[in-house]
Short mmCIF file of C-alpha atoms in Angstrom, two decimals:
data_model
loop_
_atom_site.label_atom_id
_atom_site.label_comp_id
_atom_site.label_asym_id
_atom_site.label_seq_id
_atom_site.Cartn_x
_atom_site.Cartn_y
_atom_site.Cartn_z
CA MET O 7 -28.40 1.11 -26.03
CA THR O 8 -27.26 1.33 -22.40
CA THR O 9 -27.54 4.79 -20.85
CA GLY O 10 -26.73 6.41 -17.53
CA THR O 11 -23.65 7.79 -15.84
CA ALA O 12 -21.16 5.45 -14.17
CA ALA O 13 -22.69 6.13 -10.74
CA GLU O 14 -26.05 4.90 -12.05
CA ARG O 15 -24.62 1.60 -13.31
CA PRO O 16 -24.57 -1.20 -10.72
CA ILE O 17 -21.66 -3.66 -10.83
CA PHE O 18 -22.34 -7.38 -10.41
CA VAL O 19 -19.45 -9.77 -9.83
CA VAL O 20 -20.32 -13.31 -10.93
CA GLY O 21 -18.60 -16.63 -11.48
CA CYS O 22 -18.52 -20.27 -10.56
CA PRO O 23 -18.24 -20.72 -6.77
CA ARG O 24 -14.60 -20.77 -5.60
CA SER O 25 -13.38 -18.87 -8.66
CA GLY O 26 -11.93 -15.92 -6.73
CA THR O 27 -14.97 -13.64 -6.69
CA THR O 28 -14.32 -12.60 -3.08
CA LEU O 29 -10.83 -11.45 -4.02
CA LEU O 30 -12.27 -9.42 -6.88
CA GLN O 31 -14.98 -8.04 -4.60
CA LEU O 32 -12.30 -6.72 -2.25
CA MET O 33 -10.27 -5.25 -5.09
CA LEU O 34 -13.31 -3.34 -6.29
CA HIS O 35 -14.31 -2.33 -2.77
CA SER O 36 -10.81 -0.91 -2.32
CA HIS O 37 -11.51 1.60 -5.10
CA PRO O 38 -12.33 5.03 -3.62
CA ARG O 39 -15.54 5.28 -5.69
CA ILE O 40 -16.88 1.70 -5.50
CA ALA O 41 -18.47 -0.31 -2.68
CA ILE O 42 -19.15 -4.04 -3.02
CA PRO O 43 -20.64 -5.60 0.16
CA PRO O 44 -20.29 -9.05 1.68
CA GLU O 45 -22.57 -11.63 0.10
CA THR O 46 -26.21 -11.17 1.00
CA ARG O 47 -29.17 -13.47 0.40
CA PHE O 48 -32.07 -11.12 -0.31
CA MET O 49 -31.66 -10.18 -3.99
CA LEU O 50 -32.75 -13.41 -5.68
CA ASP O 51 -35.11 -14.44 -2.89
CA ILE O 52 -37.08 -11.18 -3.03
CA TYR O 53 -37.19 -11.27 -6.83
CA GLU O 54 -38.65 -14.78 -6.80
CA ARG O 55 -41.19 -13.78 -4.12
CA ARG O 56 -42.09 -10.48 -5.75
CA LEU O 57 -45.80 -11.21 -6.13
CA GLU O 58 -46.11 -11.45 -2.33
CA PHE O 59 -45.56 -7.71 -1.99
CA GLY O 60 -48.25 -6.59 -4.42
CA ASP O 61 -48.43 -3.17 -6.04
CA LEU O 62 -45.44 -1.18 -4.83
CA THR O 63 -47.12 2.14 -5.54
CA ASP O 64 -48.77 1.45 -2.17
CA PRO O 65 -46.39 2.63 0.60
CA ALA O 66 -47.71 -0.11 2.90
CA ASN O 67 -46.53 -2.74 0.43
CA ARG O 68 -43.12 -1.08 0.16
CA SER O 69 -42.93 -1.16 3.95
CA ARG O 70 -43.65 -4.91 3.99
CA LEU O 71 -41.02 -5.41 1.31
CA ALA O 72 -38.48 -3.40 3.29
CA LYS O 73 -39.04 -5.49 6.42
CA ALA O 74 -38.67 -8.70 4.40
CA ILE O 75 -35.20 -7.49 3.41
CA THR O 76 -33.95 -5.98 6.65
CA GLY O 77 -35.66 -8.22 9.21
CA PRO O 78 -34.87 -11.94 8.72
CA LYS O 79 -31.37 -13.06 9.67
CA ALA O 80 -31.30 -15.31 6.60
CA THR O 81 -31.08 -12.27 4.30
CA ARG O 82 -27.72 -11.34 5.91
CA PHE O 83 -28.73 -7.70 5.82
CA HIS O 84 -27.23 -7.37 9.30
CA GLU O 85 -23.75 -7.91 7.85
CA LEU O 86 -23.99 -4.66 5.91
CA GLY O 87 -23.64 -2.52 9.04
CA LEU O 88 -26.73 -0.45 8.24
CA ASP O 89 -29.56 0.69 10.51
CA PRO O 90 -32.64 -1.32 9.43
CA ARG O 91 -35.04 1.45 10.43
CA GLU O 92 -33.22 3.99 8.28
CA VAL O 93 -33.08 1.59 5.33
CA ASN O 94 -36.76 0.74 5.72
CA LYS O 95 -37.56 4.43 5.40
CA LEU O 96 -35.30 4.79 2.36
CA ILE O 97 -37.09 1.91 0.65
CA VAL O 98 -40.53 3.35 1.40
CA ASP O 99 -39.39 6.72 0.02
CA ALA O 100 -37.72 5.19 -3.04
CA PRO O 101 -39.34 4.89 -6.48
CA PRO O 102 -42.06 2.20 -6.37
CA THR O 103 -40.28 -0.63 -8.17
CA LEU O 104 -38.69 -3.83 -6.94
CA GLY O 105 -35.32 -2.95 -8.45
CA SER O 106 -35.40 0.43 -6.74
CA ALA O 107 -36.06 -1.17 -3.35
CA LEU O 108 -33.22 -3.67 -3.76
CA GLY O 109 -30.85 -1.10 -5.22
CA THR O 110 -31.61 1.34 -2.42
CA VAL O 111 -30.13 -1.10 0.11
CA LEU O 112 -26.84 -1.44 -1.74
CA GLN O 113 -26.76 2.26 -2.56
CA ALA O 114 -27.09 2.92 1.17
CA TYR O 115 -24.18 0.55 1.80
CA ALA O 116 -22.04 2.56 -0.62
CA GLY O 117 -23.16 5.71 1.17
CA ARG O 118 -21.81 4.28 4.41
CA PHE O 119 -18.33 4.63 2.86
CA GLY O 120 -19.04 7.90 1.06
CA LYS O 121 -18.86 6.22 -2.34
CA PRO O 122 -21.08 6.98 -5.35
CA ARG O 123 -20.83 3.58 -7.06
CA TRP O 124 -22.38 0.40 -5.72
CA GLY O 125 -22.57 -3.21 -6.71
CA ASP O 126 -23.01 -6.73 -5.44
CA LYS O 127 -21.16 -10.04 -5.52
CA ARG O 128 -22.50 -13.55 -5.39
CA PRO O 129 -21.29 -16.48 -7.52
CA ALA O 130 -24.90 -17.71 -7.96
CA TYR O 131 -25.67 -14.54 -9.91
CA VAL O 132 -23.96 -16.12 -12.94
CA MET O 133 -27.09 -18.29 -13.22
CA HIS O 134 -29.42 -15.30 -12.87
CA MET O 135 -28.00 -12.55 -15.06
CA GLU O 136 -31.19 -12.20 -17.07
CA PRO O 137 -33.41 -11.45 -14.02
CA LEU O 138 -30.73 -9.08 -12.73
CA ARG O 139 -30.80 -7.24 -16.05
CA ARG O 140 -34.56 -6.88 -15.67
CA LEU O 141 -34.07 -5.34 -12.25
CA PHE O 142 -31.05 -3.23 -13.28
CA PRO O 143 -31.08 -2.58 -17.05
CA THR O 144 -27.89 -0.49 -16.97
CA ALA O 145 -25.93 -3.02 -14.88
CA GLN O 146 -22.40 -4.07 -15.72
CA PHE O 147 -21.46 -7.71 -15.16
CA VAL O 148 -17.94 -8.84 -14.35
CA HIS O 149 -17.44 -12.58 -14.83
CA LEU O 150 -14.36 -14.05 -13.17
CA VAL O 151 -13.28 -17.37 -14.69
CA ARG O 152 -10.94 -19.83 -12.95
CA ASP O 153 -9.54 -23.15 -14.11
CA GLY O 154 -12.44 -25.58 -13.71
CA ARG O 155 -10.17 -28.18 -12.14
CA ASP O 156 -9.22 -25.74 -9.38
CA CYS O 157 -12.88 -24.85 -8.83
CA VAL O 158 -13.81 -28.53 -8.46
CA ALA O 159 -10.90 -29.15 -6.08
CA SER O 160 -11.73 -26.09 -3.98
CA LEU O 161 -15.46 -26.83 -3.81
CA LYS O 162 -14.72 -30.31 -2.48
CA SER O 163 -12.98 -28.80 0.54
CA MET O 164 -15.69 -26.33 1.51
CA PRO O 165 -17.64 -27.05 4.73
CA TRP O 166 -20.84 -25.79 3.10
CA TYR O 167 -20.55 -27.85 -0.10
CA HIS O 168 -22.29 -31.21 0.17
CA GLU O 169 -22.30 -32.34 -3.47
CA ASP O 170 -19.80 -34.50 -5.38
CA SER O 171 -17.19 -33.80 -8.04
CA HIS O 172 -19.67 -34.51 -10.83
CA HIS O 173 -21.93 -31.76 -9.52
CA ALA O 174 -18.99 -29.38 -9.09
CA ALA O 175 -17.84 -29.98 -12.67
CA ALA O 176 -21.38 -29.44 -13.98
CA THR O 177 -21.58 -26.19 -12.00
CA TRP O 178 -18.42 -24.87 -13.66
CA SER O 179 -19.60 -25.97 -17.09
CA ARG O 180 -22.92 -24.18 -16.67
CA ALA O 181 -21.22 -20.96 -15.57
CA ILE O 182 -18.91 -21.06 -18.59
CA ASP O 183 -21.77 -21.75 -21.00
CA LEU O 184 -23.77 -18.83 -19.63
CA GLY O 185 -20.72 -16.58 -19.85
CA ARG O 186 -20.36 -17.40 -23.54
CA LYS O 187 -24.06 -16.72 -24.09
CA TYR O 188 -24.07 -13.33 -22.41
CA ALA O 189 -20.78 -12.29 -23.99
CA ARG O 190 -22.63 -12.59 -27.32
CA THR O 191 -26.02 -11.17 -26.37
CA MET O 192 -25.50 -8.39 -23.81
CA PRO O 193 -25.24 -4.78 -25.01
CA ALA O 194 -21.75 -3.40 -25.52
CA GLY O 195 -20.21 -2.24 -22.28
CA SER O 196 -22.36 -4.55 -20.13
CA TYR O 197 -20.25 -7.73 -19.83
CA HIS O 198 -16.56 -8.15 -19.01
CA GLU O 199 -14.68 -11.38 -18.48
CA LEU O 200 -11.29 -11.99 -16.90
CA ARG O 201 -9.34 -14.98 -15.64
CA TYR O 202 -8.45 -15.49 -12.00
CA GLU O 203 -4.96 -16.67 -12.95
CA ASP O 204 -4.30 -13.45 -14.89
CA LEU O 205 -5.73 -11.34 -12.07
CA ILE O 206 -3.29 -12.74 -9.49
CA THR O 207 -0.32 -12.81 -11.89
CA ARG O 208 -0.67 -9.30 -13.35
CA PRO O 209 -3.22 -7.55 -11.13
CA GLU O 210 -2.49 -3.97 -12.18
CA GLN O 211 -2.89 -4.74 -15.87
CA GLU O 212 -6.13 -6.69 -15.35
CA LEU O 213 -7.61 -4.16 -12.95
CA THR O 214 -6.76 -1.28 -15.26
CA ALA O 215 -8.64 -3.03 -18.07
CA LEU O 216 -11.54 -3.69 -15.71
CA CYS O 217 -11.68 -0.04 -14.65
CA ASP O 218 -11.68 1.00 -18.30
CA PHE O 219 -14.73 -1.21 -18.80
CA LEU O 220 -16.44 0.28 -15.74
CA GLY O 221 -15.68 3.85 -16.78
CA GLU O 222 -13.51 4.43 -13.72
CA GLU O 223 -9.88 5.35 -13.17
CA PHE O 224 -7.63 2.62 -11.83
CA HIS O 225 -6.51 3.28 -8.25
CA PRO O 226 -3.43 1.67 -6.63
CA ALA O 227 -5.44 0.78 -3.52
CA MET O 228 -7.08 -1.96 -5.59
CA LEU O 229 -3.78 -3.86 -5.48
CA HIS O 230 -4.15 -4.30 -1.71
CA PRO O 231 -7.47 -6.08 -1.20
CA ASP O 232 -6.23 -7.60 2.06
CA ARG O 233 -6.62 -4.16 3.66
CA ALA O 234 -10.37 -4.29 3.02
CA ALA O 235 -10.89 -7.90 4.12
CA GLY O 236 -11.61 -6.95 7.71
CA ILE O 237 -14.45 -4.72 6.53
CA ALA O 238 -16.02 -6.63 3.67
CA VAL O 239 -15.52 -10.30 4.62
CA PRO O 240 -17.50 -11.59 7.64
CA GLY O 241 -15.37 -13.35 10.25
CA ARG O 242 -17.59 -16.43 10.15
CA LYS O 243 -16.26 -17.21 6.66
CA THR O 244 -13.19 -19.07 7.85
CA TRP O 245 -12.59 -20.44 4.34
CA HIS O 246 -11.73 -16.91 3.23
CA THR O 247 -8.66 -16.50 5.44
CA GLY O 248 -6.53 -16.08 2.32
CA THR O 249 -8.24 -12.76 1.61
CA HIS O 250 -6.30 -11.28 4.53
CA GLU O 251 -3.03 -11.93 2.68
CA ALA O 252 -1.38 -9.96 -0.08
CA VAL O 253 -2.27 -11.01 -3.63
CA ASN O 254 -0.27 -14.13 -4.53
CA THR O 255 -0.28 -17.05 -6.95
CA THR O 256 -0.09 -19.91 -4.44
CA ARG O 257 -3.66 -21.09 -5.06
CA ALA O 258 -3.38 -21.41 -8.83
CA GLY O 259 -3.00 -24.95 -10.15
CA THR O 260 -3.41 -26.70 -6.79
CA TRP O 261 -5.83 -29.14 -8.44
CA ARG O 262 -2.79 -31.24 -9.39
CA ASP O 263 -2.39 -32.24 -5.73
CA ARG O 264 -6.03 -32.02 -4.64
CA LEU O 265 -7.83 -34.07 -7.27
CA ASP O 266 -7.70 -37.83 -7.64
CA PRO O 267 -6.60 -39.17 -11.04
CA TRP O 268 -10.19 -40.14 -11.95
CA GLU O 269 -11.37 -36.59 -11.17
CA ILE O 270 -8.70 -35.09 -13.41
CA SER O 271 -9.75 -37.46 -16.18
CA LEU O 272 -13.39 -36.56 -15.68
CA CYS O 273 -12.76 -32.80 -15.70
CA GLU O 274 -10.49 -32.88 -18.72
CA THR O 275 -13.04 -34.90 -20.66
CA VAL O 276 -16.32 -33.18 -19.83
CA LEU O 277 -14.88 -29.66 -19.42
CA ALA O 278 -12.35 -29.84 -22.26
CA GLY O 279 -14.08 -27.31 -24.50
CA GLY O 280 -14.44 -24.67 -21.79
CA LEU O 281 -10.92 -25.23 -20.49
CA ARG O 282 -9.38 -24.84 -23.94
CA HIS O 283 -11.56 -21.85 -24.77
CA HIS O 284 -10.15 -20.01 -21.77
CA GLY O 285 -6.55 -21.02 -22.39
CA TYR O 286 -6.13 -23.79 -19.83
CA GLU O 287 -3.80 -26.59 -20.92
CA LEU O 288 -4.88 -30.21 -20.55
CA THR O 289 -2.59 -32.91 -19.19
CA GLY O 290 -3.75 -35.57 -21.61
CA ALA O 291 -5.30 -37.64 -18.86
CA PRO O 292 -7.01 -40.80 -20.11
CA ARG O 293 -10.74 -40.81 -20.72
CA PRO O 294 -12.67 -41.95 -17.63
CA ASP O 295 -14.74 -45.10 -17.72
CA ALA O 296 -18.28 -45.08 -19.08
CA ALA O 297 -19.91 -45.26 -15.65
CA LEU O 298 -18.29 -42.00 -14.52
CA LEU O 299 -19.30 -40.24 -17.73
CA LEU O 300 -22.87 -41.49 -17.43
CA ARG O 301 -23.08 -40.22 -13.86
CA TYR O 302 -21.81 -36.81 -14.93
CA ARG O 303 -24.27 -36.60 -17.81
CA ARG O 304 -27.15 -37.42 -15.50
CA THR O 305 -26.03 -34.76 -13.02
CA ALA O 306 -25.60 -32.17 -15.76
CA ALA O 307 -29.02 -33.04 -17.21
CA GLU O 308 -30.66 -32.64 -13.79
CA ARG O 309 -29.09 -29.21 -13.43
CA ARG O 310 -30.25 -28.16 -16.90
CA GLY O 311 -33.72 -29.37 -16.04
CA SER O 312 -33.88 -27.39 -12.82
CA VAL O 313 -32.72 -24.27 -14.66
CA ALA O 314 -35.37 -24.76 -17.34
CA LYS O 315 -38.07 -25.09 -14.68
CA ARG O 316 -36.88 -21.91 -12.97
CA ILE O 317 -36.97 -19.99 -16.24
CA LEU O 318 -40.47 -21.23 -17.01
CA ARG O 319 -41.65 -20.30 -13.52
CA ASP O 320 -40.17 -16.83 -13.90
CA GLN O 321 -41.92 -16.31 -17.23
CA LEU O 322 -45.25 -17.24 -15.66
CA VAL O 323 -44.70 -14.88 -12.72
CA ARG O 324 -43.85 -12.01 -15.08
CA ARG O 325 -47.36 -12.16 -16.51
CA ARG O 326 -48.79 -11.40 -13.07
CA GLU O 327 -46.48 -8.58 -12.01
CA PRO O 328 -48.53 -5.58 -10.86
CA GLY O 329 -46.02 -3.00 -12.10
CA ALA O 330 -42.53 -2.23 -13.34
CA VAL O 331 -39.56 -3.90 -11.67
CA SER O 332 -36.67 -1.82 -13.07
CA TYR O 333 -34.38 0.17 -10.80
CA GLU O 334 -34.66 3.95 -10.87
CA PHE O 335 -31.61 5.86 -9.66
CA SER O 336 -32.26 7.94 -6.56
CA PRO O 337 -29.48 10.50 -5.93
CA SER O 338 -30.85 11.26 -2.46
CA VAL O 339 -29.72 7.83 -1.22
CA ALA O 340 -26.11 8.24 -2.30
#
């Protein structure tokens, strides 16, 4: 059974890339008790490298871990607006577990805004919910689902996305499959799912339900995420210009104009089950030719294989961990 007060329960926003997770991040960050930072890159990296830092009961090892988080530019720690020297000290003084070190950083970010509740957002976390639960056993996961056809269309237009439509469709399918799995297996009160289309159409209703799940009171400021965009969205992310606008429905269903007919056929064939499960209507597009389906199946199989290898590698590393990894709440950081 999950325990802990609301302030002790981290919030993780997950979903397929381009599903609206940044919008939801800003809505949550607009709550007077919750802080969700810009996307960082240290959480999963540090977890996968955890053996490098040795026994964290040794303050010297905690110091090395702290510098690995706050030092390299690739971690994007600098976008949190925190003093690295102060955070390094907080990590060294924190309980000697990996989860405590990582949580201390985000707890300090919440403290920057005088908020007791912290969390994190990164679409890739949808593929790593099990490791995150190891680090943060009381965590609450919020999975935002968007029409897979819109996700594929949006991914194609991103300057940082260098894969094809088959890969994008397989990415959405994997996220949906994992969502179904964790909806069944996570403890009650740990997993909440909502649709992007519902969030932008009836935001107050959806956010009220989300706050009920989180154990928080809905606050009207959450309806104005654009007011937080200047704080919680780095300027370099030019593809997030829409976050500076009021909540609107203009980006729902744009796949009709952005996908080629063969892409619509592919998505509605290989993603049909997930689309229907989440209430998305199909157009009845014809089945794509065998070559396109074979290419998708190969791509999806490669992705499943890489996930299986990662899980196996993680299981092997767990056997060599020198101590506990779970987060321990530290009120002094808040």
